[in-house]
Short mmCIF file of C-alpha atoms (C1' of nucleotides) in Angstrom, two decimals:
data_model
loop_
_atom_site.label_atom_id
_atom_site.label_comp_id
_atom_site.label_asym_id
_atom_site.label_seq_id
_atom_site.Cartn_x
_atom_site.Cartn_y
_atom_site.Cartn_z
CA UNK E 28 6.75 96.08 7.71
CA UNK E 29 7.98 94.83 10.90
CA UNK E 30 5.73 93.40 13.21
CA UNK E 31 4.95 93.83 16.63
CA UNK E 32 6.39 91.39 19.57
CA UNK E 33 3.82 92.11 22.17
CA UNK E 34 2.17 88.62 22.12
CA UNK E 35 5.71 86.30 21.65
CA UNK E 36 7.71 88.15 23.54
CA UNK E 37 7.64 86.53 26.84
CA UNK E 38 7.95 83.26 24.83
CA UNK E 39 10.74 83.80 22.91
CA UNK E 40 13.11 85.91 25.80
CA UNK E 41 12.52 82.37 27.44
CA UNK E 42 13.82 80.52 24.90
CA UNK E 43 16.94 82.64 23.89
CA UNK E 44 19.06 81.35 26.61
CA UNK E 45 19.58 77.47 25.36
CA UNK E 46 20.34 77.07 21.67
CA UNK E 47 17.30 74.88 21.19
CA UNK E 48 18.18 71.99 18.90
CA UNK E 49 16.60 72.35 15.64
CA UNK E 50 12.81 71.63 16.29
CA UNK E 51 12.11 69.80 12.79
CA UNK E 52 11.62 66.27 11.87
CA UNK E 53 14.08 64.63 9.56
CA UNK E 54 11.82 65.26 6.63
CA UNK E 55 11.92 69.33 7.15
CA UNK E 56 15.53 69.09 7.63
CA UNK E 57 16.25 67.41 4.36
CA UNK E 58 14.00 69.36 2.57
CA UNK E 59 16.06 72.94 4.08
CA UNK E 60 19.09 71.08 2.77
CA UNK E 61 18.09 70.31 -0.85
CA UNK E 62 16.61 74.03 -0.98
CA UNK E 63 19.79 75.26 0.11
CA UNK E 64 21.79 73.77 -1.87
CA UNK E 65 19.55 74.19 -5.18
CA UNK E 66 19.14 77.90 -4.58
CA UNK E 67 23.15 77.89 -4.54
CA UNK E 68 23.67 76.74 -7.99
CA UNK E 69 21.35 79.23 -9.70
CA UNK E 70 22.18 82.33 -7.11
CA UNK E 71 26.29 81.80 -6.25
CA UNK E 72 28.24 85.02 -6.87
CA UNK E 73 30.90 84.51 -9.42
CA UNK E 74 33.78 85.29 -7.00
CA UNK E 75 37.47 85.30 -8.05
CA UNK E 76 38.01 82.58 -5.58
CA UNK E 77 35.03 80.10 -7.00
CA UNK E 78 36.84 79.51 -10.33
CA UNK E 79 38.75 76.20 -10.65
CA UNK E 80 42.08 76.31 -10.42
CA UNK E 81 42.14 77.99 -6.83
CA UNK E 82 44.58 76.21 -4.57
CA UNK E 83 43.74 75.31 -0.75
CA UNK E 84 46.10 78.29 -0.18
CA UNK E 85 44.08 80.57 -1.96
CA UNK E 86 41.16 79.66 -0.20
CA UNK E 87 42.82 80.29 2.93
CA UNK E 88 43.97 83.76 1.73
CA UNK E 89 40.69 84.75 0.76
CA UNK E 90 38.60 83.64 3.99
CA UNK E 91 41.26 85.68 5.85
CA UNK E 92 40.93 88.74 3.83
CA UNK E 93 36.94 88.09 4.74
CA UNK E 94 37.14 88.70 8.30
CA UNK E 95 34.93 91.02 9.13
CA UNK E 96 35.10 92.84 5.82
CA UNK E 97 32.83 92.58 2.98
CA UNK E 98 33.54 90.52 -0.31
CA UNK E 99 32.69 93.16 -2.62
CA UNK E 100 36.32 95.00 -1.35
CA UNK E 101 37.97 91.83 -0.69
CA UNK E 102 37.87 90.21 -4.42
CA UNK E 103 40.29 92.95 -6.18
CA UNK E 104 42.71 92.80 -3.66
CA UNK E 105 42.78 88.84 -3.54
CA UNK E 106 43.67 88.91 -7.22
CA UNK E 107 46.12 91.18 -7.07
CA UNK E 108 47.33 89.51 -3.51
CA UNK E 109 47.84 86.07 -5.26
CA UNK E 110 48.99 87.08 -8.16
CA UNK E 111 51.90 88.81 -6.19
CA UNK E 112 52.14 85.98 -4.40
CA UNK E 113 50.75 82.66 -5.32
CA UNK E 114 52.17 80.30 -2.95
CA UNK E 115 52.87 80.15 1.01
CA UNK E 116 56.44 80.47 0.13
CA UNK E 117 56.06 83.82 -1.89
CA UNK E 118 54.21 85.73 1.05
CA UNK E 119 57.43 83.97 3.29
CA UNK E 120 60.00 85.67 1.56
CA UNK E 121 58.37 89.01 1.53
CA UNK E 122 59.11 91.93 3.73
CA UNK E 123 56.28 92.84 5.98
CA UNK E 124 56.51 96.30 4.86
CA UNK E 125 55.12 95.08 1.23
CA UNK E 126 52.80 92.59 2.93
CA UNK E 127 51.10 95.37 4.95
CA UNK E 128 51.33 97.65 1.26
CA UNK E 129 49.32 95.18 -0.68
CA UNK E 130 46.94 95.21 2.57
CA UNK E 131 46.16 98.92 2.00
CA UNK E 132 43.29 99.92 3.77
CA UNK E 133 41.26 96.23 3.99
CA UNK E 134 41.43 96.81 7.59
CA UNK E 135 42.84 94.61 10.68
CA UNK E 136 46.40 95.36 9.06
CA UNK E 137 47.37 92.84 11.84
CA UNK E 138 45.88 89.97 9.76
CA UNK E 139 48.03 90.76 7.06
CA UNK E 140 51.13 90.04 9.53
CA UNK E 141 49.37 86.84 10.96
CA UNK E 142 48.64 85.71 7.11
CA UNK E 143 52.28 86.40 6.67
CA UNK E 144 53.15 84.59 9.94
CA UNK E 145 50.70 81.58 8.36
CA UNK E 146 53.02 81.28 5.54
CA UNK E 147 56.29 81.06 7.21
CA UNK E 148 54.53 78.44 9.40
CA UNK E 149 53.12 76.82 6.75
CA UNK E 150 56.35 76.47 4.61
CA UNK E 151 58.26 76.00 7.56
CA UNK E 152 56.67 73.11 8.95
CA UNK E 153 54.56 71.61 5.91
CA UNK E 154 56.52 71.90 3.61
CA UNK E 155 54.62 74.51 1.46
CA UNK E 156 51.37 72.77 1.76
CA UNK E 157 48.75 74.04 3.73
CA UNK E 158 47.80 71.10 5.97
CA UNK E 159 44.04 69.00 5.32
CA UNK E 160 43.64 68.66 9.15
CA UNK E 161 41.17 70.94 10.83
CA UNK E 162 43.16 70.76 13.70
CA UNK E 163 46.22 71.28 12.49
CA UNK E 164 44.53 74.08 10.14
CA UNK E 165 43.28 75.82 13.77
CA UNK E 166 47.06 76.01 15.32
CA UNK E 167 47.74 78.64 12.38
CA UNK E 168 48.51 82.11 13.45
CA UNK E 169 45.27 84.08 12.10
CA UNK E 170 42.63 80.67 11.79
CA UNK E 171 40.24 80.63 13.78
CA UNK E 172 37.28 78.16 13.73
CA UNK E 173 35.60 80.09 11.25
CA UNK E 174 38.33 79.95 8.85
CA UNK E 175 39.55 76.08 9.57
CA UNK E 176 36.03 74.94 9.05
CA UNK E 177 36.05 77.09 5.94
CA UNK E 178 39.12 76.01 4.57
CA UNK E 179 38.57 72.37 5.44
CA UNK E 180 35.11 71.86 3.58
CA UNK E 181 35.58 74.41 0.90
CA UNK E 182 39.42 73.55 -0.17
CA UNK E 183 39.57 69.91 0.94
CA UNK E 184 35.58 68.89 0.62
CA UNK E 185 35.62 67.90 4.58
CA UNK E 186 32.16 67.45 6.23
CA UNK E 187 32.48 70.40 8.74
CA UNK E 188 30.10 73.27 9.87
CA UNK E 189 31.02 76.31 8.34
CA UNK E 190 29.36 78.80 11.14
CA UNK E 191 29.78 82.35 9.94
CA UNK E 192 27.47 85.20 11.03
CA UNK E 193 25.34 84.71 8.06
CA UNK E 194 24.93 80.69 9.05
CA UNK E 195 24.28 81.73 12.49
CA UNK E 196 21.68 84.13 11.27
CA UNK E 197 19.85 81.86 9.01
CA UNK E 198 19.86 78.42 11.18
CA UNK E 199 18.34 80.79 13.84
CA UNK E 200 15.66 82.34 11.62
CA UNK E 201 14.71 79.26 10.33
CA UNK E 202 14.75 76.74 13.50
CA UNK E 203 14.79 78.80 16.40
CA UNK E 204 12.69 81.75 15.20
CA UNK E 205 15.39 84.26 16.59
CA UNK E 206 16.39 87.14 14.28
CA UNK E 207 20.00 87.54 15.39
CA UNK E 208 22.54 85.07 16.56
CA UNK E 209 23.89 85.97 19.97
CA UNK E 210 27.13 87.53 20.34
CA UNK E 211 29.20 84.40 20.52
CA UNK E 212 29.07 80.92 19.26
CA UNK E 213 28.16 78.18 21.51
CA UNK E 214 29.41 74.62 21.91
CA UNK E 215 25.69 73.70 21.61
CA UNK E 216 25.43 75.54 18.67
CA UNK E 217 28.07 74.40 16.65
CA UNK E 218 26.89 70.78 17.95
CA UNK E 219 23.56 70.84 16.44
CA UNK E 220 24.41 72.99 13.23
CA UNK E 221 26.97 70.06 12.63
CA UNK E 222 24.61 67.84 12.65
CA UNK E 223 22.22 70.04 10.05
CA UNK E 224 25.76 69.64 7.59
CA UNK E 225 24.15 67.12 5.17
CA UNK E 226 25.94 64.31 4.03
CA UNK E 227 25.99 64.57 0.33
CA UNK E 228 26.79 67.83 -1.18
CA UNK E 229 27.96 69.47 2.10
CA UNK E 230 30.08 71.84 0.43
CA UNK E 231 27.64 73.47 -1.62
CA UNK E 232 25.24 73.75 1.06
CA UNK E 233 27.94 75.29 3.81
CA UNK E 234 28.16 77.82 0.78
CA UNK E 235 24.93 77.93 0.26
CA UNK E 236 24.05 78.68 3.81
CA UNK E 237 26.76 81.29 3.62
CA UNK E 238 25.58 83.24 0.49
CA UNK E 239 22.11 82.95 1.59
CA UNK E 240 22.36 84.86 4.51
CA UNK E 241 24.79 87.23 2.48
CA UNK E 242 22.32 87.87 -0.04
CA UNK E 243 18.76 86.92 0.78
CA UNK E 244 18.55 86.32 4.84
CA UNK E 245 20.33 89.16 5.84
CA UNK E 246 20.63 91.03 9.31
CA UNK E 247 18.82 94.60 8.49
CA UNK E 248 16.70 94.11 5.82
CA UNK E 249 15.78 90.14 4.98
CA UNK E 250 14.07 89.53 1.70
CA UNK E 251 11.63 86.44 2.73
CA UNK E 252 10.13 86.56 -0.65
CA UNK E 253 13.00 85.22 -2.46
CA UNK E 254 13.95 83.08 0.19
CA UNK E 255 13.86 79.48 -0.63
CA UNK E 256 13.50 77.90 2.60
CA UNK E 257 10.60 80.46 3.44
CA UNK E 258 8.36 78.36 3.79
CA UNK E 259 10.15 76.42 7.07
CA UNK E 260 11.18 79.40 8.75
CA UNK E 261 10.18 80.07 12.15
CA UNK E 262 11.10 83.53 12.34
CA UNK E 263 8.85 84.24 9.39
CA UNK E 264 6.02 82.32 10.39
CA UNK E 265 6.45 84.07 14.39
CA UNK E 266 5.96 87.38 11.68
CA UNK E 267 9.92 88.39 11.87
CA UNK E 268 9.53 89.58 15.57
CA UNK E 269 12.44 91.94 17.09
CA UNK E 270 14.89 90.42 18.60
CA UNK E 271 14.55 91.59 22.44
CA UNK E 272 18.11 90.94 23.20
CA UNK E 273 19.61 92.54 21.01
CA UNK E 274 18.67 95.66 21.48
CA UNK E 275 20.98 97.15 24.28
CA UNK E 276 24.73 96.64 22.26
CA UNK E 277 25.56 99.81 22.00
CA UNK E 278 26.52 101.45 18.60
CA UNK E 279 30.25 101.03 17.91
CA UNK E 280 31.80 104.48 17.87
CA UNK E 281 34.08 105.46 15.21
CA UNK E 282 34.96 109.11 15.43
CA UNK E 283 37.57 110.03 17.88
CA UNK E 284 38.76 106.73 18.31
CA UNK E 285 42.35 105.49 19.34
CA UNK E 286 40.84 102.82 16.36
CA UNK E 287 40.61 105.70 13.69
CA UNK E 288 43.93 107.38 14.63
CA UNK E 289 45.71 104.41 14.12
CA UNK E 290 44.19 103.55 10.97
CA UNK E 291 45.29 107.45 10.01
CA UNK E 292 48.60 106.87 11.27
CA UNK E 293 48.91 103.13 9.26
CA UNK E 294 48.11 105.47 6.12
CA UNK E 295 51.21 107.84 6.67
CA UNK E 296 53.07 104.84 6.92
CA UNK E 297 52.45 103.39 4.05
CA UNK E 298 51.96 106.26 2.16
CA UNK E 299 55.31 107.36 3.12
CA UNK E 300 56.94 103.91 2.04
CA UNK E 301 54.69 103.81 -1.65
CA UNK E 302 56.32 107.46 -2.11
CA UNK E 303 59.83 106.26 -1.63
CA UNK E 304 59.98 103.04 -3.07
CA UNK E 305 58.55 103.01 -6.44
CA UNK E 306 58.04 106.95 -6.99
CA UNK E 307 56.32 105.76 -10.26
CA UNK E 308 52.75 104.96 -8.90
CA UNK E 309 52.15 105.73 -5.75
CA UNK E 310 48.48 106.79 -5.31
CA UNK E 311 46.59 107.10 -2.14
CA UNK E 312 46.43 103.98 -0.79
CA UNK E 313 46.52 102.25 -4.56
CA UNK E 314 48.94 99.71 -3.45
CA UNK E 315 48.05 98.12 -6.61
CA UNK E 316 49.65 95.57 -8.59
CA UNK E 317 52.61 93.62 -7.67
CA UNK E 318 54.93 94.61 -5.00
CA UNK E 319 57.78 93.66 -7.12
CA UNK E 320 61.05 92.78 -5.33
CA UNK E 321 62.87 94.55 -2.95
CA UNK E 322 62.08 95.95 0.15
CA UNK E 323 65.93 97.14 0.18
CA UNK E 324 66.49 99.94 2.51
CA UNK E 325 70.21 100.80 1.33
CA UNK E 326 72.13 101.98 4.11
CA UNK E 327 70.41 104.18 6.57
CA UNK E 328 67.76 105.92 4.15
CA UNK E 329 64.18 106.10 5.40
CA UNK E 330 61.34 104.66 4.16
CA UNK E 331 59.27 106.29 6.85
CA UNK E 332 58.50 110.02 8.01
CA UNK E 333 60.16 111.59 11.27
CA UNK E 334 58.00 111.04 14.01
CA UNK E 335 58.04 114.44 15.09
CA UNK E 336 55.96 115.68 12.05
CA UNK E 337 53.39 113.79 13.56
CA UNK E 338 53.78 114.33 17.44
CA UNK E 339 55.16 117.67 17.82
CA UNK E 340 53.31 120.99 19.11
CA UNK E 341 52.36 122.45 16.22
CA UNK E 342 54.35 126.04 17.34
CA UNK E 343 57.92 123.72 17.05
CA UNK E 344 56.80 121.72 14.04
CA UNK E 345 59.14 121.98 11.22
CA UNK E 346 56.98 123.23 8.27
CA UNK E 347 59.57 123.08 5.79
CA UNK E 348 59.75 119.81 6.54
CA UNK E 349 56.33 119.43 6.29
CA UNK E 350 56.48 121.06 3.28
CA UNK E 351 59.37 119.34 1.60
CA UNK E 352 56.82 115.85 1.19
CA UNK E 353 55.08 114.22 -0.92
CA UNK E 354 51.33 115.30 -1.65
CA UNK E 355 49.74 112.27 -0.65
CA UNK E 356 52.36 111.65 2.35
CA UNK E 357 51.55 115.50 3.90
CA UNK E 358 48.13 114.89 3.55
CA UNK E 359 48.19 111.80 5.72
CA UNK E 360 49.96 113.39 8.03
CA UNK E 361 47.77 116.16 8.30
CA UNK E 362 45.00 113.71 8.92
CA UNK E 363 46.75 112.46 12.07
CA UNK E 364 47.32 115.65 13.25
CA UNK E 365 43.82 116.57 12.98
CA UNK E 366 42.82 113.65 14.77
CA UNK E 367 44.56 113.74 17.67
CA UNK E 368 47.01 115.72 19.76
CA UNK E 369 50.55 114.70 19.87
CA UNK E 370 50.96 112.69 23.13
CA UNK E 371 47.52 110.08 22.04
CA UNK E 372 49.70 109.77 18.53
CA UNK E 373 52.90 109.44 20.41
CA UNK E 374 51.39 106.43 22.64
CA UNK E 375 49.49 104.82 19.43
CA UNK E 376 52.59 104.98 17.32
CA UNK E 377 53.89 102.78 20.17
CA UNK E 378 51.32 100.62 20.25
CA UNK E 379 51.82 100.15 16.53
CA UNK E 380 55.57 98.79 17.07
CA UNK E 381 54.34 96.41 19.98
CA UNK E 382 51.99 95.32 16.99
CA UNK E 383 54.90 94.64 14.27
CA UNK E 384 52.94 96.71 12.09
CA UNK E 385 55.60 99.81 12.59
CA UNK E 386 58.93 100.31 13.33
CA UNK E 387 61.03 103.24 14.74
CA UNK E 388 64.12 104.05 12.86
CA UNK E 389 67.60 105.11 14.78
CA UNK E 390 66.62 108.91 12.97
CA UNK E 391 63.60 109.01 14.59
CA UNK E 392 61.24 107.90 11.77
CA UNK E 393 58.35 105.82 12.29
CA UNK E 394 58.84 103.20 9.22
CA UNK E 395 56.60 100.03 8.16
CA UNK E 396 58.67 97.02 9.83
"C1'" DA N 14 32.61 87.11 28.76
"C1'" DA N 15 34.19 91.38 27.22
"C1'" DC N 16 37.46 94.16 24.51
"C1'" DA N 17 40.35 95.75 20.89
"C1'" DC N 18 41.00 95.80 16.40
"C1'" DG N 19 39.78 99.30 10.20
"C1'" DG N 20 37.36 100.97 7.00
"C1'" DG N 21 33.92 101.47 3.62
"C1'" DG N 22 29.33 100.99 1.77
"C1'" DG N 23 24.26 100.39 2.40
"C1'" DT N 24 19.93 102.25 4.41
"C1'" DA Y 3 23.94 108.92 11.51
"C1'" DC Y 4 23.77 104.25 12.27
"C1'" DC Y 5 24.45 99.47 11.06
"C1'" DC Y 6 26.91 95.79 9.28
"C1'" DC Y 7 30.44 93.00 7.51
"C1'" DA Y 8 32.76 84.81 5.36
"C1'" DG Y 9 36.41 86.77 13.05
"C1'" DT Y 10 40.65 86.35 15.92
"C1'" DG Y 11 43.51 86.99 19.87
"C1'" DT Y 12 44.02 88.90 24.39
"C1'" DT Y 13 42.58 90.13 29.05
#
DNA sequence: AACACGGGGGT
DNA sequence: ACCCCAGTGTT
């Protein structure tokens, strides 16, 4: 299957350094474009976000729920996001608490607050409407140029690169012959991959060039035999070498991390608040359907747990109190305590409130904000 | 430039 | 077990 790198190799570490401009006459480049962009029409996923109707705000939402995350998790929750909330002013009059409960576990809770943040700016200082200006799209808390590119050419038709880690990817493969893109994104690169962006039809082929490297050209296992710009590909005519550099980026850790314990923690949190608020159906983590209305703490009741159940030695824990919670509530907590003694959760709840993505009560609970 | 930041599913 | 994912903001 994958084929040695004995003979390129010196070759191609040489040439990794400068993003060489795409080696291919006009003619090769036209014809990558037109396969691209045919391929798209018969292969595009049907994605909740692809059916007419969508509004630029939508798009926004669901490029932002696509950081780093895959679509396959992201499309339920969009639906159920927008429906809860359909417009930049919606997600601006909600609490954070219910923003970061419709989040549930998608991951980076902190781009649910930014999203939020997006709509107050947005309604704030556009008057609802999400502005058509790359630029202006970029100043937006949570948009980076990923997302303004996106949102410009796929909710307002703008000729802009779209460079994702699956256009990276392919553009590589096919002019550069390199199997990975490097770890960060060039001015060179976006330079010449703007210039690839073809003049008619750029939309479809920035998705296109998307959901082929999603689906066909992918990192670990690339299916060249259903690719349809195969035949140009460097990287495939090289015979797929390795990717020397690479190599050495070490394998991101997951167990024991401060990472993982805060994820464990955000899970009391809002397992705590789901349990309170609407005792009707709360399931783990099923934040569900619409977060209707009110976010109401009467008075001084908590919507959080004590932060002792979570920090304290275990010999001075209160077990009835422990006790007294709900099932899916004790069982987060239990998580955290398995996870990590109580001084590391002590200094990671605190990070959380730094974050706005917690909030100590004057009881001593740790609460979403 | 290098880190921190979630969590789940594919191989 | 390891790898990867429609990245962004901070240091």
């Amino acid at each position: 299957m994958t084929h040695r790198t004995d003979a390129t190799s010196q070759t191609s570490a040489r040439a990794q350094r400068a993003p060489s401009p795409p080696a291919a006459d006009p003619r090769t480049l036209a014809e990558v474009q037109r396969a691209i962009i045919a391929w798209f029409a018969d292969a595009a996923r049907d994605l909740p976000w692809r059916r007419p109707g969508t509004t630029p705000w939508g798009v926004l939402v669901s490029e932002v729920m696509s950081q780093q995350t895959p679509m396959s998790r992201v499309a339920p929750r969009w639906s159920a996001w927008m429906a809860a909330w359909p417009a930049p002013a919606d997600l601006a009059a909600a609490s954070p608490a219910e923003v970061l409960l419709a989040w549930d576990s998608l991951g980076y809770p902190r781009r649910a607050l930014r999203l939020q943040e997006c709509a107050r700016t947005v309604a704030r200082d556009w008057g609802g409407e999400l502005p058509r200006d790359e630029a202006a799209l970029l100043a937006l808390p949570g948009v980076g140029a990923y997302t303004a590119a996106a949102v410009a050419s796929f909710a307002y038709g703008r000729r802009t690169a779209v460079l994702d880690v699956n256009v990276r990817r392919v553009l590589g493969r096919v002019f550069a012959g390199r199997a990975h893109p490097s770890a960060a994104l060039s001015k060179a690169e976006a330079r010449w991959a703007g210039a690839l962006v073809p003049e008619r039809a750029h939309v479809e082929f920035n998705a296109g060039a998307m959901e082929l490297g999603a689906l066909v050209c992918t990192s670990r296992s690339p299916a060249c035999e259903r690719c349809p710009v195969a035949v140009h590909c460097a990287w495939l005519a090289a015979g797929r070498p390795a990717d020397p550099a690479a190599q050495q980026k070490r394998a991101q850790a997951w167990e024991g991390t401060d990472r993982q314990l805060r994820g464990a923690i955000m899970r009391v949190l809002r397992e705590a608040h789901a349990s309170e608020a609407g005792s009707g159906a709360a399931g783990t983590g099923a934040a569900g359907s619409a977060p209707a209305g009110s976010s109401d703490a009467p008075g001084g009741a908590s919507t959080g747990v004590p932060e002792a159940l979570l920090t304290a030695p275990t010999a001075q824990l209160d077990a009835e109190a422990l006790d007294g919670l709900p099932n899916p509530v004790r069982a987060a907590v239990l998580r955290v305590r398995e996870l990590g003694d109580g001084e590391r959760v002590q200094r990671l709840a605190g990070d959380l409130v730094s974050d706005g993505l917690a909030v100590r009560g004057t009881a001593g609970e740790l609460c979403l904000p």
